[in-house]
XYZ file of C-alpha atoms in Angstrom:
575
model
C -22.181 4.552 19.117
C -18.850 2.994 19.942
C -19.888 -0.571 20.763
C -17.147 -2.134 18.644
C -14.392 0.017 20.101
C -15.613 -0.787 23.617
C -15.444 -4.507 22.869
C -11.936 -4.163 21.458
C -10.763 -2.236 24.507
C -12.283 -4.888 26.770
C -10.402 -7.588 24.892
C -7.216 -5.543 25.039
C -7.500 -5.137 28.801
C -7.900 -8.892 29.248
C -4.588 -9.567 27.511
C -2.874 -6.631 29.154
C -3.613 -8.120 32.565
C -2.269 -11.550 31.788
C -4.908 -13.405 29.768
C -4.490 -16.678 27.954
C -1.255 -17.011 25.973
C -1.463 -16.749 22.210
C -1.376 -19.911 20.142
C 0.488 -19.363 16.876
C -0.285 -21.214 13.656
C 2.099 -23.197 11.507
C 2.169 -21.432 8.154
C 2.279 -24.166 5.521
C 0.657 -24.343 2.087
C -3.083 -24.249 2.721
C -3.521 -27.381 0.614
C -1.614 -29.292 3.321
C -4.050 -28.312 6.045
C -7.408 -27.990 4.281
C -9.329 -30.629 2.376
C -12.478 -29.627 0.542
C -14.759 -31.283 -1.970
C -14.762 -29.934 -5.509
C -18.094 -29.864 -7.289
C -18.788 -28.667 -10.814
C -20.748 -25.472 -11.322
C -23.875 -25.488 -13.441
C -25.368 -23.011 -15.857
C -28.459 -20.904 -15.412
C -28.297 -20.130 -11.703
C -30.911 -17.614 -10.603
C -28.806 -15.816 -8.011
C -25.086 -15.115 -7.735
C -23.681 -15.716 -4.248
C -20.976 -13.121 -3.483
C -18.841 -12.843 -0.324
C -17.939 -9.539 1.345
C -15.112 -8.565 3.653
C -15.122 -5.946 6.409
C -13.633 -3.318 4.116
C -14.736 0.057 2.837
C -14.857 -1.181 -0.761
C -17.523 -3.730 0.207
C -19.976 -0.923 0.826
C -20.200 -0.734 -2.982
C -21.893 -4.150 -3.515
C -24.130 -3.451 -0.496
C -25.184 -0.192 -2.124
C -25.696 -1.982 -5.458
C -27.992 -4.453 -3.665
C -30.138 -1.720 -2.108
C -28.292 -1.937 1.244
C -29.588 -5.490 1.659
C -28.046 -8.945 1.459
C -30.655 -9.961 -1.141
C -31.240 -7.792 -4.216
C -34.156 -5.410 -3.887
C -36.414 -4.773 -6.881
C -35.125 -1.236 -7.424
C -31.438 -1.964 -6.816
C -28.594 -1.366 -9.270
C -28.013 -5.121 -9.492
C -31.670 -5.657 -10.429
C -31.450 -2.859 -12.991
C -28.604 -4.799 -14.593
C -30.610 -8.043 -14.802
C -28.840 -9.840 -11.991
C -29.876 -11.094 -8.572
C -27.114 -11.154 -5.954
C -26.971 -12.789 -2.541
C -24.310 -11.186 -0.322
C -22.722 -12.734 2.763
C -19.941 -11.582 5.071
C -16.887 -13.858 5.275
C -13.469 -12.513 6.231
C -11.841 -15.948 6.543
C -10.372 -16.957 3.176
C -10.316 -20.625 4.213
C -14.095 -20.555 4.612
C -14.467 -18.703 1.325
C -12.386 -21.251 -0.564
C -14.511 -24.133 0.786
C -17.660 -22.508 -0.628
C -15.774 -21.704 -3.838
C -14.610 -25.287 -4.413
C -18.099 -26.685 -3.766
C -19.600 -23.918 -5.975
C -21.825 -22.806 -3.140
C -20.281 -19.428 -3.974
C -18.375 -19.364 -7.294
C -16.765 -16.022 -6.431
C -14.034 -15.223 -3.912
C -13.442 -11.753 -2.537
C -10.074 -10.955 -1.063
C -6.787 -9.176 -1.373
C -4.469 -10.458 -4.063
C -2.257 -11.868 -1.340
C -5.149 -13.893 0.109
C -6.158 -15.226 -3.298
C -2.608 -16.238 -4.156
C -2.395 -18.054 -0.813
C -5.179 -20.453 -1.888
C -3.821 -21.077 -5.396
C -2.600 -24.582 -4.499
C -6.261 -25.483 -3.895
C -7.744 -23.789 -6.956
C -5.268 -24.035 -9.818
C -4.786 -27.799 -10.174
C -8.345 -28.394 -11.365
C -9.455 -26.667 -14.604
C -12.935 -26.146 -13.166
C -11.792 -24.105 -10.186
C -9.034 -21.997 -11.737
C -9.297 -18.384 -10.644
C -10.286 -15.802 -13.241
C -9.920 -12.221 -12.020
C -12.936 -10.124 -12.963
C -12.886 -6.862 -10.974
C -10.522 -4.751 -8.939
C -12.283 -2.727 -6.254
C -9.173 -0.671 -5.489
C -6.599 -0.400 -2.721
C -6.306 -0.132 1.008
C -5.504 3.511 1.680
C -5.131 3.751 5.445
C -7.148 0.642 6.402
C -4.087 -1.390 7.428
C -0.916 -0.672 9.363
C 2.320 -1.966 10.804
C 2.558 -1.152 14.500
C 6.009 -1.418 16.062
C 7.659 -0.866 19.395
C 9.332 2.515 19.752
C 12.831 1.609 18.569
C 11.603 0.468 15.145
C 10.812 3.308 12.737
C 11.651 2.159 9.194
C 11.458 -0.871 6.931
C 15.199 -1.407 7.405
C 14.670 -1.691 11.165
C 12.657 -4.875 10.625
C 15.875 -6.782 9.963
C 15.958 -9.611 12.510
C 12.656 -8.514 14.079
C 9.836 -10.764 15.279
C 6.655 -9.880 13.376
C 3.082 -11.161 13.778
C 0.436 -11.360 11.052
C -2.663 -13.421 10.325
C -2.109 -16.725 8.536
C -3.450 -16.578 4.957
C -4.709 -13.091 5.763
C -4.916 -9.775 3.896
C -1.462 -8.557 4.955
C 0.770 -11.181 3.329
C 1.552 -9.098 0.239
C 1.938 -5.988 2.393
C 4.461 -7.675 4.665
C 6.438 -9.249 1.826
C 6.769 -5.920 0.011
C 7.843 -3.982 3.112
C 10.436 -6.618 3.986
C 11.775 -6.647 0.424
C 12.161 -2.866 0.486
C 13.729 -2.996 3.939
C 16.260 -5.565 2.772
C 17.071 -3.468 -0.287
C 17.623 -0.384 1.891
C 19.935 -2.243 4.257
C 21.998 -3.799 1.492
C 22.254 -0.567 -0.519
C 23.853 0.996 2.555
C 26.366 -1.832 2.858
C 24.651 -3.656 5.708
C 23.594 -7.274 6.148
C 19.913 -8.143 6.241
C 18.768 -10.693 8.823
C 15.531 -12.461 7.933
C 12.792 -11.648 10.463
C 10.940 -14.288 12.461
C 7.305 -14.370 11.321
C 4.606 -15.593 13.663
C 1.097 -16.344 12.400
C -2.260 -16.110 14.165
C -5.523 -17.746 13.163
C -7.651 -14.591 13.446
C -7.170 -10.963 12.372
C -9.220 -8.305 14.132
C -9.627 -7.236 17.732
C -7.931 -8.371 20.910
C -9.864 -11.465 21.936
C -8.514 -14.807 20.781
C -5.450 -15.454 18.644
C -4.994 -12.147 16.781
C -1.919 -10.039 15.973
C -3.173 -7.270 18.277
C -3.563 -9.656 21.189
C -0.116 -11.135 20.484
C 1.448 -7.659 20.569
C -0.171 -6.963 23.927
C 0.657 -10.384 25.326
C 4.325 -10.806 24.393
C 6.941 -8.004 24.444
C 9.206 -10.164 22.271
C 6.909 -9.389 19.328
C 8.527 -6.334 17.760
C 5.861 -5.492 15.178
C 2.389 -6.551 14.053
C 0.244 -6.078 10.968
C -3.261 -5.011 11.978
C -6.327 -3.135 10.792
C -6.338 0.622 11.333
C -8.892 0.344 14.171
C -6.590 -2.009 16.085
C -3.588 0.188 15.277
C -5.363 3.177 16.810
C -5.992 1.221 20.014
C -2.430 -0.084 20.319
C -0.952 3.396 19.828
C -3.343 5.451 21.989
C -5.213 6.988 19.078
C -2.447 6.878 16.494
C 0.135 8.694 18.608
C 2.496 6.810 20.945
C 1.093 4.083 23.147
C 0.870 5.051 26.807
C 0.266 1.550 28.131
C -3.260 2.489 29.221
C -6.649 1.522 27.741
C -5.350 -1.416 25.761
C -2.340 0.329 24.240
C 1.285 -0.816 24.276
C 3.668 1.638 25.906
C 5.943 3.199 23.289
C 4.151 1.619 20.317
C 3.731 3.702 17.155
C 2.311 3.237 13.678
C 5.505 2.648 11.741
C 3.768 2.591 8.370
C 0.177 2.382 7.196
C -1.358 1.946 3.789
C -2.016 5.688 3.835
C 1.604 5.894 2.699
C 1.981 2.434 1.152
C -1.249 2.832 -0.777
C -0.580 0.643 -3.817
C 0.204 -2.661 -2.109
C -3.026 -4.212 -0.810
C -5.189 -4.736 -3.892
C -8.842 -5.688 -3.235
C -10.393 -7.891 -5.951
C -12.952 -10.491 -7.054
C -12.176 -13.782 -8.818
C -14.656 -16.283 -10.286
C -14.346 -19.995 -11.030
C -13.388 -20.768 -14.635
C -16.227 -23.252 -15.171
C -18.809 -20.866 -13.726
C -17.652 -18.022 -15.957
C -17.798 -20.286 -19.009
C -21.400 -21.340 -18.275
C -22.686 -18.004 -16.900
C -20.635 -15.412 -18.740
C -23.468 -12.927 -19.243
C -24.455 -13.046 -15.566
C -20.881 -12.380 -14.428
C -20.546 -9.618 -17.005
C -23.732 -8.011 -15.673
C -22.329 -8.209 -12.147
C -19.171 -6.349 -13.168
C -21.132 -3.731 -15.127
C -23.382 -3.139 -12.114
C -20.322 -2.756 -9.869
C -18.931 -0.016 -12.129
C -22.261 1.802 -12.061
C -22.649 1.431 -8.289
C -19.118 2.676 -7.624
C -19.753 5.827 -9.641
C -23.156 6.613 -8.113
C -22.009 5.805 -4.572
C -19.122 8.251 -4.821
C -21.647 10.913 -5.781
C -23.885 9.935 -2.857
C -20.940 10.364 -0.477
C -20.538 13.930 -1.685
C -24.306 14.517 -1.394
C -24.255 12.966 2.115
C -27.145 10.590 1.388
C -25.398 7.310 2.242
C -27.064 4.820 4.598
C -24.052 4.362 6.875
C -26.164 2.576 9.518
C -26.960 -0.219 7.066
C -23.280 -0.484 6.170
C -22.389 -0.675 9.870
C -24.963 -3.379 10.499
C -24.014 -5.600 7.537
C -20.221 -5.163 7.589
C -19.566 -4.566 11.296
C -22.543 -6.249 12.975
C -23.712 -3.031 14.610
C -26.352 -0.697 13.108
C -25.040 2.041 15.400
C -21.513 1.828 13.952
C -22.139 4.529 11.355
C -18.942 6.459 12.169
C -16.903 3.246 11.949
C -18.493 2.511 8.553
C -17.480 5.978 7.375
C -13.928 5.254 8.520
C -13.950 2.045 6.462
C -14.778 4.093 3.372
C -12.209 6.796 4.131
C -9.498 4.145 4.333
C -9.857 2.730 0.826
C -9.411 4.017 -2.701
C -11.597 2.720 -5.517
C -10.208 2.678 -9.065
C -13.208 2.594 -11.412
C -13.210 1.675 -15.095
C -9.863 3.172 -16.012
C -8.181 1.523 -13.020
C -9.592 -1.882 -13.958
C -8.457 -1.431 -17.529
C -4.874 -0.734 -16.385
C -5.032 -3.558 -13.825
C -6.015 -6.066 -16.507
C -3.049 -5.222 -18.774
C -0.302 -7.795 -18.221
C 2.636 -5.391 -18.544
C 1.398 -2.757 -16.084
C 3.440 -2.106 -12.948
C 0.276 -2.552 -10.827
C -1.455 -5.163 -12.953
C -3.061 -8.368 -11.675
C -0.247 -10.363 -13.300
C 2.675 -8.190 -12.158
C 1.493 -7.997 -8.552
C 0.809 -11.747 -8.467
C 4.319 -12.492 -9.700
C 5.813 -10.456 -6.858
C 3.521 -11.999 -4.255
C 4.114 -15.577 -5.420
C 7.889 -15.216 -5.531
C 7.831 -14.533 -1.790
C 5.201 -17.159 -0.990
C 7.028 -19.938 -2.838
C 10.360 -18.979 -1.248
C 8.801 -19.015 2.239
C 6.905 -22.272 1.729
C 3.401 -20.770 1.637
C 2.857 -22.029 -1.918
C 4.138 -25.257 -3.423
C 4.724 -23.580 -6.810
C 3.936 -20.469 -8.835
C 0.761 -20.221 -10.925
C -0.376 -18.085 -13.819
C -3.669 -16.732 -12.509
C -5.705 -15.405 -15.414
C -7.824 -12.305 -15.862
C -11.105 -12.100 -17.789
C -10.579 -11.520 -21.498
C -12.928 -8.611 -21.969
C -12.685 -4.887 -22.607
C -13.553 -3.102 -19.377
C -14.517 0.072 -21.210
C -17.067 -1.994 -23.134
C -18.279 -3.924 -20.074
C -18.831 -0.710 -18.103
C -21.472 0.536 -20.544
C -22.340 4.217 -20.119
C -20.478 4.804 -16.838
C -18.939 8.262 -17.021
C -15.679 7.409 -15.307
C -14.008 10.618 -16.546
C -15.507 12.441 -13.561
C -12.767 10.773 -11.515
C -10.513 13.817 -11.405
C -6.754 13.360 -11.631
C -5.872 15.628 -8.718
C -2.453 16.099 -7.140
C -2.053 13.796 -4.146
C -0.475 16.534 -2.023
C -0.826 20.209 -1.321
C 2.664 21.245 -2.393
C 2.944 24.156 0.032
C 1.711 22.115 2.998
C 4.011 19.231 2.099
C 7.069 21.466 1.751
C 6.217 23.076 5.096
C 5.833 19.672 6.770
C 9.212 18.521 5.441
C 10.829 21.800 6.533
C 9.398 21.424 10.040
C 10.628 17.841 10.269
C 14.058 18.908 9.054
C 14.345 21.709 11.616
C 13.135 19.502 14.479
C 15.422 16.629 13.550
C 12.467 14.338 12.794
C 13.127 13.939 9.074
C 15.475 10.996 9.566
C 13.054 9.386 12.032
C 10.255 9.611 9.484
C 12.334 8.279 6.580
C 11.014 4.870 5.603
C 13.918 4.166 3.253
C 16.532 6.032 1.247
C 19.140 5.577 -1.433
C 21.610 7.722 -3.360
C 22.771 8.414 -6.884
C 26.205 9.839 -7.491
C 27.473 12.285 -10.098
C 30.763 13.509 -11.470
C 32.442 16.882 -10.734
C 30.613 19.753 -12.464
C 27.863 17.433 -13.738
C 24.664 19.316 -14.532
C 22.474 16.796 -16.413
C 21.283 13.267 -15.579
C 20.434 11.149 -18.611
C 17.990 8.254 -18.624
C 20.592 6.063 -20.296
C 23.063 6.523 -17.456
C 20.633 6.441 -14.550
C 17.905 4.120 -15.818
C 18.112 1.670 -12.898
C 18.010 4.459 -10.324
C 15.131 6.254 -12.045
C 13.182 3.009 -12.329
C 13.670 2.463 -8.596
C 12.269 5.925 -7.823
C 9.283 5.372 -10.125
C 8.524 2.043 -8.464
C 8.687 3.544 -4.970
C 6.540 6.513 -6.007
C 3.844 4.211 -7.373
C 3.901 1.824 -4.420
C 4.112 4.450 -1.670
C 1.829 7.026 -3.244
C 0.917 8.517 0.146
C 4.521 9.189 1.192
C 6.611 12.195 0.258
C 9.815 11.666 -1.679
C 12.513 14.181 -0.856
C 15.178 14.761 -3.485
C 18.159 16.141 -1.598
C 21.162 17.574 -3.398
C 24.664 17.764 -1.893
C 27.831 19.530 -3.047
C 31.549 18.837 -2.937
C 33.146 20.904 -0.096
C 36.711 20.856 -1.452
C 36.631 24.361 -2.931
C 35.372 25.793 0.349
C 37.989 23.909 2.375
C 40.849 25.078 0.117
C 39.695 28.695 0.280
C 39.405 28.594 4.049
C 42.834 26.980 4.353
C 44.280 29.782 2.212
C 42.817 32.460 4.504
C 39.853 33.633 2.405
C 37.613 36.229 4.100
C 34.451 35.227 5.957
C 32.371 37.154 3.424
C 33.847 35.165 0.546
C 33.455 31.885 2.432
C 29.762 32.622 3.023
C 29.379 33.282 -0.694
C 31.005 29.948 -1.518
C 28.701 28.113 0.885
C 25.637 29.802 -0.640
C 26.803 29.006 -4.165
C 27.248 25.361 -3.148
C 23.732 25.334 -1.700
C 22.288 26.827 -4.885
C 24.173 24.287 -6.993
C 22.922 21.390 -4.876
C 19.323 22.612 -5.171
C 19.660 22.926 -8.938
C 20.988 19.370 -9.098
C 18.062 18.116 -6.990
C 15.581 19.841 -9.317
C 17.346 18.484 -12.389
C 17.257 14.936 -11.024
C 13.574 15.261 -10.067
C 12.676 16.527 -13.529
C 14.688 13.733 -15.141
C 12.842 11.118 -13.081
C 9.435 12.563 -14.027
C 10.436 12.635 -17.693
C 11.616 9.028 -17.405
C 8.259 7.998 -15.919
C 6.315 9.706 -18.690
C 8.478 8.118 -21.383
C 7.922 4.687 -19.855
C 4.185 5.080 -19.148
C 4.684 4.998 -15.386
C 2.336 6.848 -13.041
C 4.066 9.833 -11.449
C 2.683 12.696 -9.380
C 4.981 15.725 -9.263
C 3.317 16.935 -6.043
C 4.801 13.930 -4.239
C 8.342 15.320 -4.561
C 10.033 17.915 -2.372
C 13.460 19.176 -3.441
C 16.104 20.242 -0.923
C 19.565 21.700 -1.417
C 21.967 21.031 1.436
C 25.120 22.391 -0.143
C 28.098 21.306 1.974
C 26.250 21.099 5.310
C 25.733 17.307 5.313
C 28.901 15.776 3.856
C 29.375 12.014 3.788
C 32.742 12.541 5.429
C 31.097 14.166 8.447
C 31.696 17.483 10.202
C 34.861 18.603 11.960
C 34.302 21.596 14.254
C 31.369 22.781 12.154
C 33.039 22.396 8.753
C 33.112 19.400 6.416
C 35.871 16.965 7.333
C 38.487 16.934 4.567
C 38.206 13.778 2.435
C 41.229 11.511 2.797
C 40.736 9.480 -0.374
C 39.302 9.919 -3.850
C 36.405 7.672 -2.850
C 35.596 9.939 0.114
C 35.846 12.989 -2.134
C 33.375 11.514 -4.655
C 31.021 10.297 -1.916
C 29.940 13.897 -1.299
C 28.797 14.341 -4.916
C 25.354 12.829 -4.522
C 21.622 13.244 -4.631
C 19.722 11.398 -1.905
C 16.162 10.121 -2.270
C 14.207 9.635 0.959
C 10.764 8.137 1.266
C 9.244 10.176 4.098
C 6.210 9.249 6.159
C 4.063 12.389 6.578
C 0.846 10.682 7.719
C 0.570 12.924 10.773
C 0.368 15.929 8.452
C -3.173 15.138 7.304
C -3.606 18.564 5.713
C -1.076 17.669 3.041
C -3.325 15.048 1.448
C -6.106 15.235 -1.112
C -9.109 12.983 -0.268
C -8.883 9.967 -2.555
C -12.584 9.157 -2.906
C -13.894 12.646 -3.665
C -14.984 13.794 -7.112
């Protein structure tokens, strides 16, 4: 049944035909706009009240509770000596009220949402957040939809962008803008800070939501929305036709299918509650590990109660296909992922990601100051008990042949540049064959960071060659046969350089304990066909200065969006 989609299309049509104008919110520190009473938590509570969000990862606690809001006798929670009461609450402001009063000592949100409420939680020792569990990441559940002329992060310079106030996309937006600014400035341009507009609600097209704002006002260049809303705005994920609630010319510029290590979904608990009920919270986390493992097996066996998930997360027992989509659009991380997330020095740790998020929030006035949000001081391998997390296979993210074919097709059709989210170059000296970590550490670190953050995007490593030898030979009247040989030799040399740089980056990542998937890289050798100096009547234009001459000696990294090529991906939540 498609009841939810029908409602969204109805709401979209209302705005498309001139409905009520959107009211935007003032985005100030939440502590300035919300007052809530703080009450101490007590020990020995019989049931743990736990919020859920409309996300695929929240099917896990539902499953652990026997597909009910209250723990059934034969549920995984009950088997782990804990009774859990689940409730759906997507609004972080409502969650934080219950958290401060200890009506619910746990908050469930993205790390961006939880950082946004830190002014309210971190100035009282009782309510300090303690991170206890990372569900995983959005992997296709969220997207940036833009009007046709915007196709990369760099294009967001000076744009008007809409997102939900205190919502799940704050960290996503801040990271994309930071990478866009870096791309612009690396290419010698000037970044213009975008105008950010905030709405009170997130999903659908009725009321003050990003989707409704995009439909209502053509001055809004881009919006951050859920994948369901992105599909509507873009006529099924293609290009919006202007019919059935879509925006003419709108496309999905980037989704978390590509940027799949940005939106981190987690639980935090109040410090005083954890101190007084440590064993109960520990049992909750252990049960979550067990439920995540068994549920993944049930997905493979096709014995999941998707109707119950649709009813409790989407309000519609007939929304089984939508519930399946929720699950397809997330990636759970299990015991090993939580262990890495809890380590302070990890590139995707609770602490590291919070530091990045807070630096943007403080600078933009969303937080009054930075806070050191803590993580539970336990060994996740010990907490997880006998969960056999090793069944989580470390598979390549891409089918190498399909990925190479997709990149080749984009190159031949001229779409490779259009699909490039960002790019940067490293330069080498004449006749250079090797690329040491000592010399290129900053560049290699940049590649490793992009590869980890945008794990669903392809990274092309494109080698280029100096055309001077070819130009001299042609000027001196060399035969066409010899000139073709020189061009081929230059192409071979550029490919070898691309491979050498790729291998050096992978070696750098391994030496520095960074996650790197070789299948994510596609190497290309362009030879002298794409010189920085441009083409003059089909040949490279002769460089006029030493700087122009050296500009052709480069390897270019491009982060390429290949989301349309679904066959290139490995399913993330399969065994």
